[in-house]
Coordinates of C-alpha atoms in Angstrom, one line a residue:
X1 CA 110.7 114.0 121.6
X2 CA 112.1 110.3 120.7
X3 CA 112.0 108.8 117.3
X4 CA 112.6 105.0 117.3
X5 CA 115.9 104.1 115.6
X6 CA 116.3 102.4 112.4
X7 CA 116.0 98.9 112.6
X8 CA 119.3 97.0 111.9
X9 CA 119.5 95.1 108.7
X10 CA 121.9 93.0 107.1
X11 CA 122.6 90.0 104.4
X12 CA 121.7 86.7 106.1
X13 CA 124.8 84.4 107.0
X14 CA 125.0 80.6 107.0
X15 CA 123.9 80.1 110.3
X16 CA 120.2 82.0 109.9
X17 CA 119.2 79.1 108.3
X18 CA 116.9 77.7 110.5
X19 CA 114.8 81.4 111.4
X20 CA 114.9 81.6 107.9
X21 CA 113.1 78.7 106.7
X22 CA 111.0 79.7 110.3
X23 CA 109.6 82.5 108.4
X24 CA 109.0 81.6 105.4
X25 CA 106.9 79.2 106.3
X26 CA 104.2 82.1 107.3
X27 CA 104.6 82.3 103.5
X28 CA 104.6 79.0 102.2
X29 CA 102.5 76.0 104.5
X30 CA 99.5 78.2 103.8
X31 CA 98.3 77.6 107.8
X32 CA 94.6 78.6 108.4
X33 CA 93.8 81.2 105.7
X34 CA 91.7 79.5 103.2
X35 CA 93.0 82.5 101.0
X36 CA 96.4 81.3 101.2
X37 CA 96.2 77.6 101.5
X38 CA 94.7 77.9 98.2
X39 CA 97.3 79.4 96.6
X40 CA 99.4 77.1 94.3
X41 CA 102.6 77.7 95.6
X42 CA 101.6 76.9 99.4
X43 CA 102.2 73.6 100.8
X44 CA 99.0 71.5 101.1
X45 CA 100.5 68.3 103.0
X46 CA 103.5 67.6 105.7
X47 CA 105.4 65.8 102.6
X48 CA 104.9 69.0 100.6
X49 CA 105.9 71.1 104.0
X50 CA 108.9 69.1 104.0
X51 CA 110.0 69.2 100.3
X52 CA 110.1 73.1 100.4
X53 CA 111.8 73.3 103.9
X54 CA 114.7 70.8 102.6
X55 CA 115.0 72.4 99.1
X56 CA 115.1 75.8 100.6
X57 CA 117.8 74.8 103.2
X58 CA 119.9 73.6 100.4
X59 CA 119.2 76.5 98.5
X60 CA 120.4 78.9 101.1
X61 CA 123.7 77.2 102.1
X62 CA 124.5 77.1 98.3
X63 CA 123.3 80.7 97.9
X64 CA 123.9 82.6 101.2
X65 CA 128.0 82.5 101.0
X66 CA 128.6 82.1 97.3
X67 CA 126.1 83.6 94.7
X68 CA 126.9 87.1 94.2
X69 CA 123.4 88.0 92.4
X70 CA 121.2 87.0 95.3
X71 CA 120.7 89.2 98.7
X72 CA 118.5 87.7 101.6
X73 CA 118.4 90.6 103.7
X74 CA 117.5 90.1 107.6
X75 CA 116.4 92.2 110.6
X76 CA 117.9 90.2 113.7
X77 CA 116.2 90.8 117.0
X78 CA 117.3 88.6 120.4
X79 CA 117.7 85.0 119.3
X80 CA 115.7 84.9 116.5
X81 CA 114.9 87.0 113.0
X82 CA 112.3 89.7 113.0
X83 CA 112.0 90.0 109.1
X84 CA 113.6 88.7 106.3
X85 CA 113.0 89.2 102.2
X86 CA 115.3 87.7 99.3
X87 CA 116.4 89.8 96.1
X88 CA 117.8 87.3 93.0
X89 CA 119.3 89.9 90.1
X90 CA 117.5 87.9 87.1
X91 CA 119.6 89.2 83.7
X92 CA 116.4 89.5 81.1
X93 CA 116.3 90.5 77.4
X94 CA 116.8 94.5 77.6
X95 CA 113.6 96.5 77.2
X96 CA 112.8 99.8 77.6
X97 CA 112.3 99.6 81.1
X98 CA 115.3 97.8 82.1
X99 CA 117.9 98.8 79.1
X100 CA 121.1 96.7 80.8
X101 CA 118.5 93.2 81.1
X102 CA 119.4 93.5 84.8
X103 CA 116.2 93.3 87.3
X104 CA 116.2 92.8 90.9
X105 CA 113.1 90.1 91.3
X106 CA 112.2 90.5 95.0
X107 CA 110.0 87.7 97.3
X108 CA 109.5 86.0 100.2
X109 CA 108.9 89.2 102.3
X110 CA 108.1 87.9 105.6
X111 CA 108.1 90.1 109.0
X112 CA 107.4 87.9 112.3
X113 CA 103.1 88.2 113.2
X114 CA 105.1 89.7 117.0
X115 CA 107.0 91.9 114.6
X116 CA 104.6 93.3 112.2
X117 CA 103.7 97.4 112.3
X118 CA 107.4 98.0 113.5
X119 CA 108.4 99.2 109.5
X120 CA 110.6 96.1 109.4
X121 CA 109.2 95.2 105.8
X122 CA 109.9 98.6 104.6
X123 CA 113.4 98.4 106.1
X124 CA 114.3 95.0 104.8
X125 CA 113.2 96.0 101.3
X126 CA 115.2 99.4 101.3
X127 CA 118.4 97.4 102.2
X128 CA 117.3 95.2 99.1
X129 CA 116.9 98.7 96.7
X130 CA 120.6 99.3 98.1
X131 CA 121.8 96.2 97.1
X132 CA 120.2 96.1 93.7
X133 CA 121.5 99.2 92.7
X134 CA 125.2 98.1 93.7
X135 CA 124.6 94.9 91.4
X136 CA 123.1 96.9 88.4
X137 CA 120.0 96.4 88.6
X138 CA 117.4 99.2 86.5
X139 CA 114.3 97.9 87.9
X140 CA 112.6 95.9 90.7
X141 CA 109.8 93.7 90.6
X142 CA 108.2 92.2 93.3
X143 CA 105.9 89.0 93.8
X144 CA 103.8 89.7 96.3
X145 CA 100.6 88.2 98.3
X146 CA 96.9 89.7 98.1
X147 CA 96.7 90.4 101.7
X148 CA 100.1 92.5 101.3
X149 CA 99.0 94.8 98.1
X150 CA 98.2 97.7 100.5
X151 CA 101.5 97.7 101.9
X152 CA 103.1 97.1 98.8
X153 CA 101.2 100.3 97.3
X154 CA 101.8 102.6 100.0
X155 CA 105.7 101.9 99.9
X156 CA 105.7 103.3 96.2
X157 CA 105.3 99.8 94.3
X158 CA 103.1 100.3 91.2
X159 CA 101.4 97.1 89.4
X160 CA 102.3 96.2 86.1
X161 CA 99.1 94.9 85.1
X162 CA 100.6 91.6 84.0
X163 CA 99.5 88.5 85.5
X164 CA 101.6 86.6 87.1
X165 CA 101.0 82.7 86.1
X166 CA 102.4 79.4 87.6
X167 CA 102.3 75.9 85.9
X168 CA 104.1 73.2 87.6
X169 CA 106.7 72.2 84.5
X170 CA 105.9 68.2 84.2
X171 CA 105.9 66.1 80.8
X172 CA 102.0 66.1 81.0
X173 CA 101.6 69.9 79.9
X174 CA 98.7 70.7 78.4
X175 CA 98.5 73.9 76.2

């Protein structure tokens, strides 16, 4: 009897960039699913499209070589990425849950639609758990989409039963 292997991980370099920004955008330019498209943090237009993809680029060159509290781990496959997900150690008021203030908020878990059913998301985020706990971290949180709550449950993830809320941060806030 065979077992497959244990797909490779590892932190993202400099020159992933471009499969990076490739996968994300399953995430992020909200394509055909009126589900998604809808969602506030999707891009609705090609100016929008292009606003995430050049802020994200600059993001990762500054982050990818130098920021010590932020982990984008990658499964490579032949000349392109299979999966990819990004851990940022946010340090928060200590509570109960998280005494040293240190939580590992993890997003942007995106396996390739050619890729999916392979337990790529499961071994991208297990490389992230590693990390965290090297960096300190009590406690992991993780933003995740509707269509991915299932997976998200099965893996051991429990919901807080806090919303999670987005307002755009402008000078005509209304509250």
């Amino acid at each position: 009897m065979t077992t497959a292997a244990t797909p490779v991980v590892r932190q993202a370099e400099p020159a992933d960039i471009d499969e990076l920004v490739r996968l994300r955008a399953y995430l992020l330019d909200g394509g055909d699913d009126t589900d998604s498209a809808a969602l506030p943090y999707t891009a609705a237009t090609p100016q929008a499209r292009e606003a995430w993809r050049t802020g994200y680029r600059a993001w990762l060159a500054k982050a990818l070589p130098h920021d010590a509290d932020v982990c984008v781990a990658v499964a490579p496959g032949p000349g392109r990425l299979r999966a990819c997900a990004i851990a940022v150690i946010d340090q928060r008021p200590p509570s109960p849950a998280y005494p040293s203030g240190r939580v590992a908020w993890m997003q942007s878990l995106v396996t390739d639609p050619r890729d999916r059913g392979q337990g790529l998301a499961t071994t991208v985020i297990d490389h992230l758990f590693d990390w965290a706990l090297t960096r300190g971290a009590d406690v992991a949180v993780m933003q995740s989409a509707s269509g991915a709550v299932d997976f998200h449950r099965r893996a051991g993830w429990l919901p807080t039963g806090e919303g999670l809320y987005h307002q755009p941060v402008t000078t005509s806030r209304k509250g």
